[in-house]
Tab-separated table of C-alpha atoms in Angstrom:
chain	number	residue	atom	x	y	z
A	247	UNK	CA	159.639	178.253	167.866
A	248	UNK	CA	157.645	176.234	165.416
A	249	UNK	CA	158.334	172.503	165.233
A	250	UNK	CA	158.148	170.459	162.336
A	251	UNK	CA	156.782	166.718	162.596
A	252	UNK	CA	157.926	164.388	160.218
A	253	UNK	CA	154.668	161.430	159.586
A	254	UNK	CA	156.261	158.145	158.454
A	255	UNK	CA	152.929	156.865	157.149
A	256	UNK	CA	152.178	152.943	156.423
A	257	UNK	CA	149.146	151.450	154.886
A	258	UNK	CA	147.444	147.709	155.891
A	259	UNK	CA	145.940	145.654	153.156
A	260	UNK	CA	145.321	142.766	155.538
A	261	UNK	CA	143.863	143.086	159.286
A	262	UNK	CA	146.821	140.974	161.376
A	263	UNK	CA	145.661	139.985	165.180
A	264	UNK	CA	148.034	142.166	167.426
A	265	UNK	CA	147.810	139.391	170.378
A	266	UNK	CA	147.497	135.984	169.856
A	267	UNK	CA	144.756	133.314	170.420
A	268	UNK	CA	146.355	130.498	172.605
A	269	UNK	CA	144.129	128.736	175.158
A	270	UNK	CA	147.281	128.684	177.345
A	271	UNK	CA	147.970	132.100	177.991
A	272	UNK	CA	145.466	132.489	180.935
A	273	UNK	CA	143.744	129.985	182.954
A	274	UNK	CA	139.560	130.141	183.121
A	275	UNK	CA	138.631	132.650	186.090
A	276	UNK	CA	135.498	131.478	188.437
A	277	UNK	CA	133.040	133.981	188.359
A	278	UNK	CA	131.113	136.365	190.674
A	279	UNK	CA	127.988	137.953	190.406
A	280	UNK	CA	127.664	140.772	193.192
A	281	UNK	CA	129.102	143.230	190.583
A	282	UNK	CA	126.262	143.808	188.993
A	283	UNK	CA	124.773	145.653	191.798
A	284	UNK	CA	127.389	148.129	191.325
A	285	UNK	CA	127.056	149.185	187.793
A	286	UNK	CA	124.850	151.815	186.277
A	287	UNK	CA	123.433	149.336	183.258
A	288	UNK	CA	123.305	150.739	179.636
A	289	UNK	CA	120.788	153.690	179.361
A	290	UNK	CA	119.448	153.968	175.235
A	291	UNK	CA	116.140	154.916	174.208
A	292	UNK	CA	116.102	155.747	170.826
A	293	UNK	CA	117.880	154.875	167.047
A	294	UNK	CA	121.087	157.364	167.883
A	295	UNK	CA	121.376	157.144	171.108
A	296	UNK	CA	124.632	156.840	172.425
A	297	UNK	CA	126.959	156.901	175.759
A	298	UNK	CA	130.407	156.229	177.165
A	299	UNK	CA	130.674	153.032	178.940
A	300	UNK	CA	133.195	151.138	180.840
A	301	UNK	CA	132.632	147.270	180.432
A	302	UNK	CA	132.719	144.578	182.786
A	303	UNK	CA	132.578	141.360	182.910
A	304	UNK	CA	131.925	138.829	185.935
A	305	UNK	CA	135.612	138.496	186.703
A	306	UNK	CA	135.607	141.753	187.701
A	307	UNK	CA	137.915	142.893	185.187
A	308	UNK	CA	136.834	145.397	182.265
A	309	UNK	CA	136.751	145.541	178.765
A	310	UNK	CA	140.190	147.063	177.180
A	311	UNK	CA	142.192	146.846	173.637
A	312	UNK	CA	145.210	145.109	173.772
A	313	UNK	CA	148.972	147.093	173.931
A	314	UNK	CA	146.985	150.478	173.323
A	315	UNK	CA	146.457	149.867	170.059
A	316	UNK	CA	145.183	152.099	167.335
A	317	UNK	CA	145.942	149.640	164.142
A	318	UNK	CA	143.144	147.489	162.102
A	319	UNK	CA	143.642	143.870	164.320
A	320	UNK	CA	143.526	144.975	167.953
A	321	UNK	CA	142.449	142.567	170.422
A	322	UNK	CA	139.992	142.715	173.151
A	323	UNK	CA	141.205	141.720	176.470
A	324	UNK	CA	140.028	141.773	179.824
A	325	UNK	CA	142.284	143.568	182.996
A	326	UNK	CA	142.003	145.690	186.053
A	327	UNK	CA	140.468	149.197	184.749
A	328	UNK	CA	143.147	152.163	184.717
A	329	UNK	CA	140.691	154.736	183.317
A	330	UNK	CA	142.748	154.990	180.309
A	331	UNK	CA	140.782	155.505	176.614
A	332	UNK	CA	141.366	151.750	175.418
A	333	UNK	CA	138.864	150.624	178.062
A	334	UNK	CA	136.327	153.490	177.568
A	335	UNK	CA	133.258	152.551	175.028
A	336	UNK	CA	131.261	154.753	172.925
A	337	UNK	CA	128.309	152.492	172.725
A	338	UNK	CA	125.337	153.661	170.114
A	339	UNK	CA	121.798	152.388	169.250
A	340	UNK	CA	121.262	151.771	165.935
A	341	UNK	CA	118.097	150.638	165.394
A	342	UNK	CA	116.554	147.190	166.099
A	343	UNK	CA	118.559	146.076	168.574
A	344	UNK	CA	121.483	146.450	167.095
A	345	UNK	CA	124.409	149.161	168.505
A	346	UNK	CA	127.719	149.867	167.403
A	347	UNK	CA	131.099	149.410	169.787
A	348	UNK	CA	133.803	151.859	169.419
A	349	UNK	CA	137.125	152.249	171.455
A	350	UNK	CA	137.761	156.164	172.376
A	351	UNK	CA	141.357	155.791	171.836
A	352	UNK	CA	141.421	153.917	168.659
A	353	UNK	CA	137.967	155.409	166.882
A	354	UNK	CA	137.815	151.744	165.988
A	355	UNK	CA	134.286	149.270	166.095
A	356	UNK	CA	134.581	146.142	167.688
A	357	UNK	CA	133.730	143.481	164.869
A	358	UNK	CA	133.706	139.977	164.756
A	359	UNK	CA	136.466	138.090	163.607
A	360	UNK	CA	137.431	134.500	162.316
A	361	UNK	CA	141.024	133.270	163.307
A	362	UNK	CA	141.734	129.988	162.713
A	363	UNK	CA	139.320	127.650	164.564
A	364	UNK	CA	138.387	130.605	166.861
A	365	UNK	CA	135.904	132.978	166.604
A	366	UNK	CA	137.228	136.536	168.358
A	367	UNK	CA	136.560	140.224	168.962
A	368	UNK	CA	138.886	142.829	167.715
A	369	UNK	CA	138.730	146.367	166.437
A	370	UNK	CA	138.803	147.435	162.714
A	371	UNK	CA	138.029	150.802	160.864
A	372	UNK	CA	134.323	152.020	160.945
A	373	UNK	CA	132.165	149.533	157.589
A	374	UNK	CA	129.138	149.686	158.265
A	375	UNK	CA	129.092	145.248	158.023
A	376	UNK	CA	127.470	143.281	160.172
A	377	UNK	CA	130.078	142.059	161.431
A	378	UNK	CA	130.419	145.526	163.507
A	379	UNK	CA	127.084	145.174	164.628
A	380	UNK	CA	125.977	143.557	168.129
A	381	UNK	CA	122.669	142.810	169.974
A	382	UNK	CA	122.194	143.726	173.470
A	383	UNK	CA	119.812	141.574	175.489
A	384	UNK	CA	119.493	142.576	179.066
A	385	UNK	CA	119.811	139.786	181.829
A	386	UNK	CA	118.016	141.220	184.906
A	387	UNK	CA	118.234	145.180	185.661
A	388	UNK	CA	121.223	145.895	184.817
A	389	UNK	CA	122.837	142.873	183.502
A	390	UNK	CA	123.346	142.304	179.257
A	391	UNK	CA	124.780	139.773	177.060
A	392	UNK	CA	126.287	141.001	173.698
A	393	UNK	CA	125.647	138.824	170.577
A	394	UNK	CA	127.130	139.218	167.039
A	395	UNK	CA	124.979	139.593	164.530
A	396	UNK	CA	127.319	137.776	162.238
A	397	UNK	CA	126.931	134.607	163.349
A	398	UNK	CA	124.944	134.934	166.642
A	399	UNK	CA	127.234	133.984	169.088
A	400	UNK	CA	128.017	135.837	172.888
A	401	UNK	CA	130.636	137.732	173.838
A	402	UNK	CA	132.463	135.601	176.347
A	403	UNK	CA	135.127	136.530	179.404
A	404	UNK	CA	136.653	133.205	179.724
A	405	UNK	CA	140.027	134.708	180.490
A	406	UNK	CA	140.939	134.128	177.223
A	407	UNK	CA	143.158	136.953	174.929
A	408	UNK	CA	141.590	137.962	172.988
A	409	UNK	CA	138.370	137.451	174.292
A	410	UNK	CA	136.374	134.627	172.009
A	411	UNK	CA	132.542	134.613	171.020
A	412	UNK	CA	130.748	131.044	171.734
A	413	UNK	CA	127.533	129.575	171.747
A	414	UNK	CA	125.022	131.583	173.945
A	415	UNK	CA	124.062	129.490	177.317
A	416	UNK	CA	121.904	131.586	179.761
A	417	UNK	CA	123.098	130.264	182.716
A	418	UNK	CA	127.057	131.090	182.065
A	419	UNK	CA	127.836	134.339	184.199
A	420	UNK	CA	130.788	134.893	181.977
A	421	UNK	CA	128.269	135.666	179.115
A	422	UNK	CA	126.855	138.541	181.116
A	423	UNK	CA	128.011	141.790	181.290
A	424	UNK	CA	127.817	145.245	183.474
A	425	UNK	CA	128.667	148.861	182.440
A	426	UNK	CA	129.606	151.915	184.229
A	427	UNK	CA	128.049	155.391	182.622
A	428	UNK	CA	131.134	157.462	182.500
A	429	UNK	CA	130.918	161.359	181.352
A	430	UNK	CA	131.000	161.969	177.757
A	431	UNK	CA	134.850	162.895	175.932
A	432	UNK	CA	136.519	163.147	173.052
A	433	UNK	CA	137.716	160.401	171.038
A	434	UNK	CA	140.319	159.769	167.919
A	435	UNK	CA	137.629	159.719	164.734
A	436	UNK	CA	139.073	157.054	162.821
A	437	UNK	CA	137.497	158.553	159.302
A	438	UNK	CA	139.163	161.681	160.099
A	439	UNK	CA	142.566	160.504	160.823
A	440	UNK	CA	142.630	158.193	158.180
A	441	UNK	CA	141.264	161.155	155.733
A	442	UNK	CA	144.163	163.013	156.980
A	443	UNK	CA	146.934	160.423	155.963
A	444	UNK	CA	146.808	161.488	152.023
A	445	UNK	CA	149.283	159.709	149.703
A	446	UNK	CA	148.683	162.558	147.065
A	447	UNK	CA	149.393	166.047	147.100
A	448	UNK	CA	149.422	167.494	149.881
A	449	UNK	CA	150.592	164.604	151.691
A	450	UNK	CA	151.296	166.041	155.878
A	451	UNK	CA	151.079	169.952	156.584
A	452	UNK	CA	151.281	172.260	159.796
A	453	UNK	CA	147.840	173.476	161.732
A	454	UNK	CA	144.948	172.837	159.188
A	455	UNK	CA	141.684	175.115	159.486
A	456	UNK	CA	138.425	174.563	157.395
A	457	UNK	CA	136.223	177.186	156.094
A	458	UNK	CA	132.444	176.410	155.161
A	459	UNK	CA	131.882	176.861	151.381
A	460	UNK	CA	128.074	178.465	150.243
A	461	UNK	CA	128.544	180.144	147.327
A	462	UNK	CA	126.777	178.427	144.036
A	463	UNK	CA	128.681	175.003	143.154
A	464	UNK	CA	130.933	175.529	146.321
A	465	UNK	CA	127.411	175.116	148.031
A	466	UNK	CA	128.165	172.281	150.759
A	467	UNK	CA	131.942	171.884	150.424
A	468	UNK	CA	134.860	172.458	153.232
A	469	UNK	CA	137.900	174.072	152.069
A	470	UNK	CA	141.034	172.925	154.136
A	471	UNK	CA	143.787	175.135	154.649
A	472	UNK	CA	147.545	174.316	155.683
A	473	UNK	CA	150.421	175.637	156.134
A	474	UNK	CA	154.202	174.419	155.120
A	475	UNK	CA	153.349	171.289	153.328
A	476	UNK	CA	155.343	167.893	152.669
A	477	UNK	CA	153.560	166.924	149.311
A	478	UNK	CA	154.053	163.801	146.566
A	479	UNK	CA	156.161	166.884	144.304
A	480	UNK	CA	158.987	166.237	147.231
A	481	UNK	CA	162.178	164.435	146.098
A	482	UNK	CA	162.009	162.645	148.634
A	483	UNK	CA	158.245	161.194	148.818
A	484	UNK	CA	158.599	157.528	147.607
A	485	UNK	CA	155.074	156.704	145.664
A	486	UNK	CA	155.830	152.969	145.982
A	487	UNK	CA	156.190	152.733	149.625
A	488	UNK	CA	154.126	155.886	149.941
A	489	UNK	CA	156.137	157.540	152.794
A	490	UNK	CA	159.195	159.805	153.123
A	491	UNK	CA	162.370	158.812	154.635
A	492	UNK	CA	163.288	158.852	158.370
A	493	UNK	CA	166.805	159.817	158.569
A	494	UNK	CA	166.928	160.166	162.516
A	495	UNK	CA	169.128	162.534	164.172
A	496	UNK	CA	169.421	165.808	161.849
A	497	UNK	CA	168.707	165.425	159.095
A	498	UNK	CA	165.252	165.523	157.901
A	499	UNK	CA	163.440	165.705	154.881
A	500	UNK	CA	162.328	169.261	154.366
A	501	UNK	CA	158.724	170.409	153.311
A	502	UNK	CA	158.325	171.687	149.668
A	503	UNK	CA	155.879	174.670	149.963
A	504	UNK	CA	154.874	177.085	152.805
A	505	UNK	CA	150.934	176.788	152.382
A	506	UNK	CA	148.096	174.438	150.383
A	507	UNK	CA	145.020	173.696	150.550
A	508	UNK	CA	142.327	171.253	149.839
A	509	UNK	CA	138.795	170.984	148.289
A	510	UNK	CA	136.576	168.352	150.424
A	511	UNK	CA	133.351	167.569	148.423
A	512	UNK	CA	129.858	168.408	149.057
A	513	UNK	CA	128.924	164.514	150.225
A	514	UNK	CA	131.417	165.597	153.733
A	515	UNK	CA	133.315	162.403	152.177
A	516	UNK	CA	135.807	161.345	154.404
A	517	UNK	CA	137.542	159.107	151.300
A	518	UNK	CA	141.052	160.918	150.867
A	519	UNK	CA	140.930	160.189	147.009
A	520	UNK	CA	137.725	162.764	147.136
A	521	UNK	CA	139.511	166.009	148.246
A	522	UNK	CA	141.456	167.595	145.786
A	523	UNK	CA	144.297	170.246	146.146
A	524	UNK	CA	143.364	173.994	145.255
A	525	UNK	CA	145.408	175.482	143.194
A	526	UNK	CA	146.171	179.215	142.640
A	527	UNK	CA	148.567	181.277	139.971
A	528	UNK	CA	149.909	183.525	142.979
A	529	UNK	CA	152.728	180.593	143.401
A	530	UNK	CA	154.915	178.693	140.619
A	531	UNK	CA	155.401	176.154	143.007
A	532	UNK	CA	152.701	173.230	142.600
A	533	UNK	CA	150.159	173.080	145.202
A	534	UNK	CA	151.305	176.668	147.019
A	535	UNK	CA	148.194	178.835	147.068
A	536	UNK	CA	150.130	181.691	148.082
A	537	UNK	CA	153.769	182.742	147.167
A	538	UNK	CA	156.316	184.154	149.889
A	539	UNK	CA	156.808	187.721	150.498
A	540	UNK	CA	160.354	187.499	149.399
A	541	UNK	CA	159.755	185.103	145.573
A	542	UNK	CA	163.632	184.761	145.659
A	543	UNK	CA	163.886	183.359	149.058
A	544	UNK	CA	161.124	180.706	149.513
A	545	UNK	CA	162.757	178.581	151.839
A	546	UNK	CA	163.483	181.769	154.055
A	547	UNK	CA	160.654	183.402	154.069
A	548	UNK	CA	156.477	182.473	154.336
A	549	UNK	CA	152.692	182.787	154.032
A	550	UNK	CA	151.011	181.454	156.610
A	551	UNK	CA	147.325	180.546	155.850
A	552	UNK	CA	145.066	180.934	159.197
A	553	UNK	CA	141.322	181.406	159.855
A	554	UNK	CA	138.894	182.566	156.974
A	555	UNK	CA	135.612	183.314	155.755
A	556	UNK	CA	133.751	183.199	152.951
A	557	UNK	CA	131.088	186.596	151.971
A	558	UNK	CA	129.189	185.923	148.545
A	559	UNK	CA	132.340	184.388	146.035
A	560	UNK	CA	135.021	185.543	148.120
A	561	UNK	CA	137.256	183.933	150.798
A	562	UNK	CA	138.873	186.128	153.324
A	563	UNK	CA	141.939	184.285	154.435
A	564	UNK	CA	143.855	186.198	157.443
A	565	UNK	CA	148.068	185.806	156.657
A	566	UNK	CA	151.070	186.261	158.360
A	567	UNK	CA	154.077	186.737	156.044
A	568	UNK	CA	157.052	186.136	157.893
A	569	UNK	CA	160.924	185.658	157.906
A	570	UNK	CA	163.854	188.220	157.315
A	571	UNK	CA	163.063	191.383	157.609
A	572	UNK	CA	159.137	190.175	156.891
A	573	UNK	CA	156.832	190.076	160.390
A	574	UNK	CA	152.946	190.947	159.349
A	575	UNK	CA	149.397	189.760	159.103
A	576	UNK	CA	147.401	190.343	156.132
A	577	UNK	CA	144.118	190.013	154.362
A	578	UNK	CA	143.762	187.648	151.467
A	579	UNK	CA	140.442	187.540	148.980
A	580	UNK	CA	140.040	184.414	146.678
A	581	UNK	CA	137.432	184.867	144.285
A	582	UNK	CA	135.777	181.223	144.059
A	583	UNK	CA	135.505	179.393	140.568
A	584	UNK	CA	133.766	176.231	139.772
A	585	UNK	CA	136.862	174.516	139.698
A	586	UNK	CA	139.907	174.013	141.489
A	587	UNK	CA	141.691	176.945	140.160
A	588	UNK	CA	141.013	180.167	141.620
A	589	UNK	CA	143.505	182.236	140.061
């Protein structure tokens, strides 16, 4: 049984701190220092370089993004490690001292942030600014400090949410950190998810599968297949709000074609606006590549677009055309064009 997800998606124009900056929330924590000897230290040797870290600081506590979150604004805290992916780090060299911070379970950098009369760490979508970017000094063998390269100051575990860059002093403890190595995993790719939340065309689909485009202008670009397909020709897509309705219970607002598929550029641009849907004349219905088996019962029956290949100009798309008495796979061949039409 197939099971259709309904995306209610919402857009940010401003980053808003998830957790607020209040000295009172925690009380300063003395430090320690015999964690340290403990730790595995950060291991980079070259521009690219990059591992999966957990973070601690000389409280003992580790590195983690407030309330699990995955929006623009998160906070960084400091609790007991659980192991889950808002306390793992994907830490990378990037040349001159300088690395990038990102959260596993957010695919979000660590960047440096003005609120109010506080300067703080949260998480924001990948810019390459230099606000995102940190220096890493080591203190002793396996001992760092982190610095913005913003404005220069130290990452500090005062005990503070979130936790607050001040001025560096080499003989505060709770400027110093540890890491842990910790295997290399997956991780939510922030460009990716955020290429995948489209406000035009095909909006949200079922199971999407690329296929690597060679053939002459095609050379370089990623065709994106889907099958049934919410899109912005829905009655119900709002292009104000950008979203569809969430009627609860029931009722649900139903997908407009069985199949699409998009045309990612050559750059590998991860900017929604770039990719482009396909479009065919085997369907009248906008953005449907393929039409059902049955023309006069599209709601009833499908095409299913699945794996593919392409051999010289053609695309070799396998299909399973389904529903009433349909039930079988079959072989599709596009013949590419320069454009997005490929008849």
């Amino acid at each position: 049984m197939r099971k259709k997800a309904l995306l209610c998606l919402f857009t940010a124009t401003v980053i808003a701190l998830s957790q607020g900056c209040h000295k009172s929330e925690n009380k300063e924590i003395e430090p320690t220092t015999a964690w340290l000897a403990n730790t595995t230290g950060l291991k980079t040797t070259a521009v690219g370089d990059y591992g999966i870290y957990r973070m601690l600081s000389s409280t003992g506590q580790s590195a983690e993004i407030s309330a699990f979150s995955q929006a623009n604004g998160g906070t960084l805290r400091l609790v007991n490690y659980t192991g889950t992916g808002h306390q793992k780090w994907r830490i990378t060299d990037k040349g001159d001292g300088y690395f990038t911070i990102m959260c596993l379970a957010s695919g979000k950098y660590l960047q440096a942030y003005k609120h109010e009369n506080y300067d703080v760490v949260i998480q924001n979508s990948p810019t390459n600014a230099d606000n995102q970017l940190w220096r890493i000094k080591t203190v002793g063998t396996k001992g760092f400090s982190v610095f913005s390269k913003v404005n220069g100051l130290a990452t500090t575990a005062n005990g503070i949410n979130p936790v607050q860059l001040k001025p560096y002093n080499s003989g505060n403890t709770l400027q110093i950190w540890g890491a842990n190595a910790l295997p290399n995993e997956g991780y939510r790719d922030d460009e990716v998810v955020r290429f995948f939340q489209r406000t035009k065309g095909s909006i949200s689909f079922d199971q999407v599968n690329s296929i690597a485009l060679k053939w002459g202008a095609n050379n370089g670009k990623s065709l994106w297949i889907g099958e049934d397909t919410y899109t912005d020709n829905n009655g119900g897509w709002n292009p104000t709000t950008k979203d569809f309705p969430c009627y609860g219970g029931r009722n649900i607002q139903f997908f407009d074609v069985r199949n699409s598929a998009l045309l990612q550029p050559a750059s590998k641009s991860w900017d929604p606006d770039q990719t482009v849907n396909m479009t065919t004349t085997h369907s009248p219905y906008k953005y449907e590549i393929l039409a059902s088996p049955d023309p006069n019962n599209h709601g009833g029956t499908f095409s299913w677009p699945g794996v593919g290949i392409e051999i010289g100009n053609h695309v070799y798309m396998y299909v399973h055309e389904g529903g009433g008495s349909f039930n079988k796979t079959v072989m599709y061949d596009f013949t590419e064009s320069t454009g997005t039409n490929w008849g």
